[in-house]
């Protein structure tokens, strides 16, 4: 249906005067009359009751006027909507993340991005790094916050940017400290105490980079990790620590996860650094993704400007 004719109909309906409507539309009256006649033919129904002295809406036109106004409002909004889509200010952006990011950069990133782009639907999904990378290759996600592989390169079609690094610390059962089973030196956990304590850690196949970072630290301390339990969620690991099943080496940002029965302490020996970054498809030209990368690019080691 011709949008121009719809505008003509609304102008006449609002003025109930062909001359005034033509003036509003910056046209002459004869073409306006012809446009209305053509619209009536298209609809198969009269729109106006005309006399020499007055113009009135037909019952059909009275019911049709509001839907036409709504349709024209939607048409008028299309240029603005197109601009917001082009600028990445609207739409749905899918972002996945590893559980460790939930206590470090993710909350600040989400807060900052939503403050800048409030009409973007930011869809968040927690997943391990390997699951995220596979989903990106299948084009099921726009970007992922991952722990990068330690000894293997990412697939060529994916791009990666480091966002932050943080040292590992020890999550230890508070009961072990109170009973003297675990002793600290200057408030820190010694390499000997690390080696002697049973370990709770992610399974290797779920988080190989993190697993190797932890187990390599045991080797650097002169021993081997005695793994008491595997768990695939960081919250579960901390719960098992609080239950006294063992210790866990976790990112320093996990201090933000307070749990009764668990205490966080620094490592006495040089702590390994955990790297976290963002990965995305090189061929993804989404403006929303570009905006997300700009927000992340403005951060300094996971701290975002306000």
CSV table of C-alpha atoms in Angstrom, one decimal:
chain,number,residue,atom,x,y,z
A,1,UNK,CA,0.0,0.0,0.0
A,2,UNK,CA,1.3,3.4,-1.0
A,3,UNK,CA,2.6,5.2,2.1
A,4,UNK,CA,2.1,8.6,0.5
A,5,UNK,CA,-1.6,8.0,0.0
A,6,UNK,CA,-1.9,7.0,3.7
A,7,UNK,CA,-0.3,10.3,4.7
A,8,UNK,CA,-2.9,12.1,2.5
A,9,UNK,CA,-5.7,10.2,4.1
A,10,UNK,CA,-4.5,11.1,7.7
A,11,UNK,CA,-4.1,14.8,6.7
A,12,UNK,CA,-7.7,15.0,5.4
A,13,UNK,CA,-9.0,13.0,8.3
A,14,UNK,CA,-7.4,15.4,10.8
A,15,UNK,CA,-8.5,18.6,9.1
A,16,UNK,CA,-11.8,17.4,7.5
A,17,UNK,CA,-11.0,19.9,4.8
A,18,UNK,CA,-9.3,19.1,1.5
A,19,UNK,CA,-7.9,22.6,1.0
A,20,UNK,CA,-6.3,22.7,4.5
A,21,UNK,CA,-5.0,19.2,4.1
A,22,UNK,CA,-3.4,20.1,0.7
A,23,UNK,CA,-1.8,23.2,2.3
A,24,UNK,CA,-0.4,21.1,5.1
A,25,UNK,CA,1.0,18.6,2.6
A,26,UNK,CA,2.5,21.3,0.4
A,27,UNK,CA,0.5,20.2,-2.6
A,28,UNK,CA,-2.6,21.4,-4.6
A,29,UNK,CA,-6.1,20.1,-3.9
A,30,UNK,CA,-6.8,18.2,-7.2
A,31,UNK,CA,-3.9,15.7,-6.8
A,32,UNK,CA,-4.9,15.2,-3.2
A,33,UNK,CA,-8.5,14.4,-4.2
A,34,UNK,CA,-7.2,12.0,-6.9
A,35,UNK,CA,-5.0,10.3,-4.3
A,36,UNK,CA,-7.9,9.8,-1.9
A,37,UNK,CA,-10.1,8.4,-4.7
A,38,UNK,CA,-7.3,6.0,-5.7
A,39,UNK,CA,-6.9,4.9,-2.1
A,40,UNK,CA,-10.7,4.3,-1.8
A,41,UNK,CA,-10.6,2.2,-5.0
A,42,UNK,CA,-7.8,0.1,-3.6
A,43,UNK,CA,-9.6,-0.4,-0.3
A,44,UNK,CA,-13.0,-1.0,-1.9
A,45,UNK,CA,-14.6,1.3,0.6
A,46,UNK,CA,-15.3,5.1,0.9
A,47,UNK,CA,-13.3,7.1,3.4
A,48,UNK,CA,-15.1,10.4,3.4
A,49,UNK,CA,-18.6,11.7,3.2
A,50,UNK,CA,-18.4,14.8,1.0
A,51,UNK,CA,-20.8,17.7,0.6
A,52,UNK,CA,-20.3,21.2,-0.8
A,53,UNK,CA,-20.0,22.5,2.8
A,54,UNK,CA,-18.4,19.6,4.8
A,55,UNK,CA,-16.2,16.6,4.8
A,56,UNK,CA,-16.8,13.7,7.3
A,57,UNK,CA,-15.2,10.4,8.0
A,58,UNK,CA,-17.2,7.3,7.0
A,59,UNK,CA,-17.7,4.7,9.8
A,60,UNK,CA,-15.1,2.5,8.0
A,61,UNK,CA,-12.5,5.4,8.0
A,62,UNK,CA,-13.2,6.2,11.7
A,63,UNK,CA,-12.1,2.6,12.6
A,64,UNK,CA,-9.2,2.6,10.1
A,65,UNK,CA,-7.6,5.9,11.1
A,66,UNK,CA,-5.8,4.8,14.3
A,67,UNK,CA,-4.2,1.7,12.6
A,68,UNK,CA,-3.0,4.0,9.8
A,69,UNK,CA,-1.5,6.4,12.3
A,70,UNK,CA,0.3,3.6,14.0
A,71,UNK,CA,1.6,2.3,10.7
A,72,UNK,CA,2.9,5.8,9.7
A,73,UNK,CA,4.5,6.2,13.1
A,74,UNK,CA,6.3,3.0,12.6
A,75,UNK,CA,7.4,4.1,9.1
A,76,UNK,CA,8.6,7.4,10.5
A,77,UNK,CA,10.7,5.6,13.1
A,78,UNK,CA,12.5,3.4,10.5
A,79,UNK,CA,15.3,5.9,9.8
A,80,UNK,CA,16.1,6.2,13.5
A,81,UNK,CA,15.9,2.5,14.0
A,82,UNK,CA,18.2,2.0,11.0
A,83,UNK,CA,20.7,4.4,12.5
A,84,UNK,CA,20.7,2.7,15.9
A,85,UNK,CA,21.2,-0.7,14.2
A,86,UNK,CA,24.1,0.8,12.2
A,87,UNK,CA,25.7,2.2,15.3
A,88,UNK,CA,25.2,-1.0,17.3
A,89,UNK,CA,22.8,0.6,19.7
A,90,UNK,CA,20.0,-2.0,19.4
A,91,UNK,CA,19.8,-5.8,18.8
A,92,UNK,CA,20.8,-8.9,20.6
A,93,UNK,CA,24.5,-9.5,21.5
A,94,UNK,CA,25.5,-13.0,22.8
A,95,UNK,CA,28.4,-13.1,25.2
A,96,UNK,CA,29.6,-16.2,27.0
A,97,UNK,CA,32.0,-16.3,29.9
A,98,UNK,CA,34.1,-18.7,32.1
A,99,UNK,CA,32.9,-18.9,35.7
A,100,UNK,CA,36.1,-17.2,37.1
A,101,UNK,CA,35.2,-14.0,35.1
A,102,UNK,CA,32.0,-13.8,37.2
A,103,UNK,CA,34.0,-12.5,40.1
A,104,UNK,CA,36.4,-10.3,38.2
A,105,UNK,CA,35.8,-8.4,35.0
A,106,UNK,CA,32.3,-9.6,34.0
A,107,UNK,CA,30.2,-7.5,36.4
A,108,UNK,CA,32.1,-4.3,35.6
A,109,UNK,CA,32.0,-5.0,31.9
A,110,UNK,CA,28.2,-5.7,31.9
A,111,UNK,CA,27.5,-2.6,34.0
A,112,UNK,CA,29.6,-0.4,31.7
A,113,UNK,CA,28.2,-1.8,28.4
A,114,UNK,CA,24.6,-1.5,29.6
A,115,UNK,CA,25.2,2.0,30.7
A,116,UNK,CA,26.4,3.0,27.2
A,117,UNK,CA,24.0,0.8,25.2
A,118,UNK,CA,20.9,0.3,27.3
A,119,UNK,CA,18.7,-0.9,24.4
A,120,UNK,CA,21.0,-3.8,23.4
A,121,UNK,CA,19.9,-7.1,24.7
A,122,UNK,CA,23.1,-8.6,26.2
A,123,UNK,CA,22.5,-12.3,26.5
A,124,UNK,CA,25.0,-13.9,28.9
A,125,UNK,CA,25.9,-17.6,29.1
A,126,UNK,CA,28.3,-19.3,31.4
A,127,UNK,CA,30.5,-21.9,29.7
A,128,UNK,CA,34.0,-23.4,29.8
A,129,UNK,CA,36.5,-22.0,27.3
A,130,UNK,CA,36.4,-25.1,25.1
A,131,UNK,CA,32.6,-24.9,24.8
A,132,UNK,CA,32.7,-21.2,24.0
A,133,UNK,CA,35.3,-21.6,21.3
A,134,UNK,CA,33.3,-24.4,19.7
A,135,UNK,CA,30.1,-22.3,19.8
A,136,UNK,CA,31.9,-19.3,18.2
A,137,UNK,CA,33.1,-21.5,15.4
A,138,UNK,CA,29.5,-22.6,14.8
A,139,UNK,CA,28.5,-18.9,14.8
A,140,UNK,CA,26.2,-19.5,17.8
A,141,UNK,CA,27.8,-16.6,19.8
A,142,UNK,CA,29.3,-13.2,19.2
A,143,UNK,CA,32.1,-13.3,21.8
A,144,UNK,CA,33.4,-15.2,24.8
A,145,UNK,CA,35.4,-14.4,27.9
A,146,UNK,CA,37.9,-17.3,28.1
A,147,UNK,CA,41.1,-18.5,29.7
A,148,UNK,CA,43.3,-18.9,26.5
A,149,UNK,CA,44.8,-22.3,25.8
A,150,UNK,CA,48.3,-22.6,27.3
A,151,UNK,CA,50.1,-24.6,24.6
A,152,UNK,CA,47.9,-24.5,21.6
A,153,UNK,CA,46.9,-21.7,19.2
A,154,UNK,CA,43.3,-20.6,18.8
A,155,UNK,CA,41.7,-21.5,15.4
A,156,UNK,CA,42.7,-19.1,12.6
A,157,UNK,CA,39.1,-17.8,12.2
A,158,UNK,CA,39.1,-16.5,15.8
A,159,UNK,CA,40.7,-13.3,17.2
A,160,UNK,CA,41.8,-12.9,20.8
A,161,UNK,CA,42.6,-10.0,23.0
A,162,UNK,CA,44.0,-10.2,26.6
A,163,UNK,CA,41.8,-8.3,29.1
A,164,UNK,CA,43.5,-9.0,32.4
A,165,UNK,CA,45.9,-11.0,34.4
A,166,UNK,CA,45.7,-11.8,38.1
A,167,UNK,CA,47.7,-14.0,40.6
A,168,UNK,CA,46.4,-17.2,42.0
A,169,UNK,CA,45.7,-17.4,45.7
A,170,UNK,CA,44.8,-20.3,48.0
A,171,UNK,CA,41.3,-20.9,49.2
A,172,UNK,CA,41.7,-23.0,52.4
A,173,UNK,CA,39.4,-24.5,55.0
A,174,UNK,CA,39.1,-22.1,58.0
A,175,UNK,CA,38.9,-25.1,60.3
A,176,UNK,CA,42.4,-26.2,59.2
A,177,UNK,CA,43.8,-22.8,60.2
A,178,UNK,CA,42.0,-22.8,63.5
A,179,UNK,CA,43.2,-26.3,64.4
A,180,UNK,CA,46.8,-25.7,63.3
A,181,UNK,CA,46.6,-28.4,60.6
A,182,UNK,CA,47.6,-25.7,58.1
A,183,UNK,CA,50.2,-23.1,59.2
A,184,UNK,CA,51.0,-19.8,57.4
A,185,UNK,CA,54.3,-18.0,57.2
A,186,UNK,CA,53.8,-14.2,57.3
A,187,UNK,CA,50.1,-14.8,56.6
A,188,UNK,CA,50.9,-16.7,53.4
A,189,UNK,CA,50.7,-20.3,52.4
A,190,UNK,CA,54.2,-21.9,52.0
A,191,UNK,CA,55.1,-24.2,49.1
A,192,UNK,CA,55.4,-27.1,51.6
A,193,UNK,CA,51.9,-26.5,52.8
A,194,UNK,CA,50.6,-26.4,49.3
A,195,UNK,CA,52.2,-29.7,48.4
A,196,UNK,CA,51.0,-31.4,51.5
A,197,UNK,CA,47.4,-30.4,51.1
A,198,UNK,CA,44.9,-32.3,49.0
A,199,UNK,CA,43.7,-30.2,46.0
A,200,UNK,CA,40.3,-29.5,44.6
A,201,UNK,CA,40.5,-28.3,41.0
A,202,UNK,CA,38.7,-28.2,37.6
A,203,UNK,CA,39.0,-31.4,35.6
A,204,UNK,CA,41.7,-31.1,33.0
A,205,UNK,CA,39.4,-31.7,30.0
A,206,UNK,CA,37.1,-28.9,31.1
A,207,UNK,CA,39.7,-26.2,31.8
A,208,UNK,CA,43.1,-27.5,30.5
A,209,UNK,CA,44.8,-24.1,30.8
A,210,UNK,CA,43.7,-23.5,34.3
A,211,UNK,CA,44.4,-27.1,35.3
A,212,UNK,CA,48.0,-26.9,34.0
A,213,UNK,CA,48.6,-23.5,35.6
A,214,UNK,CA,47.7,-25.0,39.0
A,215,UNK,CA,49.5,-28.3,38.6
A,216,UNK,CA,52.6,-26.7,37.1
A,217,UNK,CA,52.8,-24.5,40.3
A,218,UNK,CA,53.0,-27.7,42.4
A,219,UNK,CA,55.9,-28.9,40.2
A,220,UNK,CA,57.6,-25.5,40.6
A,221,UNK,CA,57.2,-25.9,44.4
A,222,UNK,CA,59.0,-29.3,44.2
A,223,UNK,CA,56.1,-31.7,44.4
A,224,UNK,CA,53.0,-33.1,42.7
A,225,UNK,CA,49.4,-32.3,43.2
A,226,UNK,CA,47.3,-34.8,45.2
A,227,UNK,CA,43.9,-34.2,43.7
A,228,UNK,CA,41.1,-35.0,46.2
A,229,UNK,CA,38.2,-33.9,44.1
A,230,UNK,CA,37.3,-32.4,40.7
A,231,UNK,CA,34.5,-29.9,40.3
A,232,UNK,CA,33.4,-27.9,37.2
A,233,UNK,CA,31.9,-24.8,39.0
A,234,UNK,CA,34.0,-22.4,41.0
A,235,UNK,CA,31.2,-22.1,43.5
A,236,UNK,CA,31.3,-25.9,44.0
A,237,UNK,CA,35.0,-25.8,44.5
A,238,UNK,CA,34.7,-23.2,47.2
A,239,UNK,CA,31.9,-25.2,48.9
A,240,UNK,CA,34.1,-28.3,49.0
A,241,UNK,CA,37.0,-26.2,50.5
A,242,UNK,CA,34.6,-24.9,53.2
A,243,UNK,CA,33.7,-28.6,53.9
A,244,UNK,CA,37.3,-29.4,54.6
A,245,UNK,CA,38.0,-31.6,51.6
A,246,UNK,CA,41.1,-29.8,50.6
A,247,UNK,CA,42.5,-26.5,49.3
A,248,UNK,CA,42.1,-24.8,45.9
A,249,UNK,CA,44.2,-22.4,44.0
A,250,UNK,CA,41.9,-19.7,42.6
A,251,UNK,CA,42.1,-16.3,41.0
A,252,UNK,CA,42.6,-13.4,43.4
A,253,UNK,CA,39.3,-11.9,42.4
A,254,UNK,CA,37.5,-14.9,44.0
A,255,UNK,CA,37.9,-13.0,47.3
A,256,UNK,CA,34.7,-11.5,46.2
A,257,UNK,CA,33.0,-14.8,46.8
A,258,UNK,CA,32.6,-14.9,50.5
A,259,UNK,CA,31.8,-18.3,52.0
A,260,UNK,CA,31.6,-19.4,55.6
A,261,UNK,CA,34.3,-21.8,56.4
A,262,UNK,CA,36.7,-20.7,53.7
A,263,UNK,CA,39.6,-18.2,54.0
A,264,UNK,CA,41.6,-16.8,51.1
A,265,UNK,CA,45.4,-16.4,51.6
A,266,UNK,CA,48.2,-15.4,49.4
A,267,UNK,CA,50.8,-17.9,48.2
A,268,UNK,CA,54.3,-17.5,49.8
A,269,UNK,CA,56.2,-18.5,46.7
A,270,UNK,CA,55.8,-16.5,43.5
A,271,UNK,CA,52.2,-17.0,42.5
A,272,UNK,CA,51.3,-18.0,38.9
A,273,UNK,CA,49.3,-15.5,36.9
A,274,UNK,CA,46.0,-16.3,35.3
A,275,UNK,CA,45.2,-14.6,32.0
A,276,UNK,CA,41.7,-13.9,30.9
A,277,UNK,CA,40.7,-12.5,27.5
A,278,UNK,CA,38.0,-12.1,25.0
A,279,UNK,CA,37.7,-14.1,21.8
A,280,UNK,CA,35.5,-13.5,18.7
A,281,UNK,CA,35.2,-14.4,15.0
A,282,UNK,CA,37.4,-12.3,12.7
A,283,UNK,CA,34.6,-12.1,10.1
A,284,UNK,CA,32.0,-10.8,12.5
A,285,UNK,CA,31.3,-7.2,11.5
A,286,UNK,CA,28.4,-6.6,13.9
A,287,UNK,CA,28.4,-3.0,15.2
A,288,UNK,CA,27.3,-4.3,18.6
A,289,UNK,CA,30.4,-6.5,18.8
A,290,UNK,CA,32.6,-3.6,17.7
A,291,UNK,CA,31.1,-1.5,20.6
A,292,UNK,CA,31.8,-4.3,23.1
A,293,UNK,CA,35.4,-4.5,22.0
A,294,UNK,CA,35.7,-0.7,22.3
A,295,UNK,CA,34.4,-0.9,25.9
A,296,UNK,CA,36.9,-3.7,26.7
A,297,UNK,CA,39.7,-1.9,25.0
A,298,UNK,CA,39.2,1.1,27.3
A,299,UNK,CA,39.7,-1.1,30.4
A,300,UNK,CA,43.0,-1.4,32.3
A,301,UNK,CA,43.5,-5.0,33.5
A,302,UNK,CA,39.8,-5.5,33.9
A,303,UNK,CA,39.0,-2.1,35.5
A,304,UNK,CA,36.6,-0.1,33.4
A,305,UNK,CA,36.4,3.7,33.3
A,306,UNK,CA,33.1,5.1,34.7
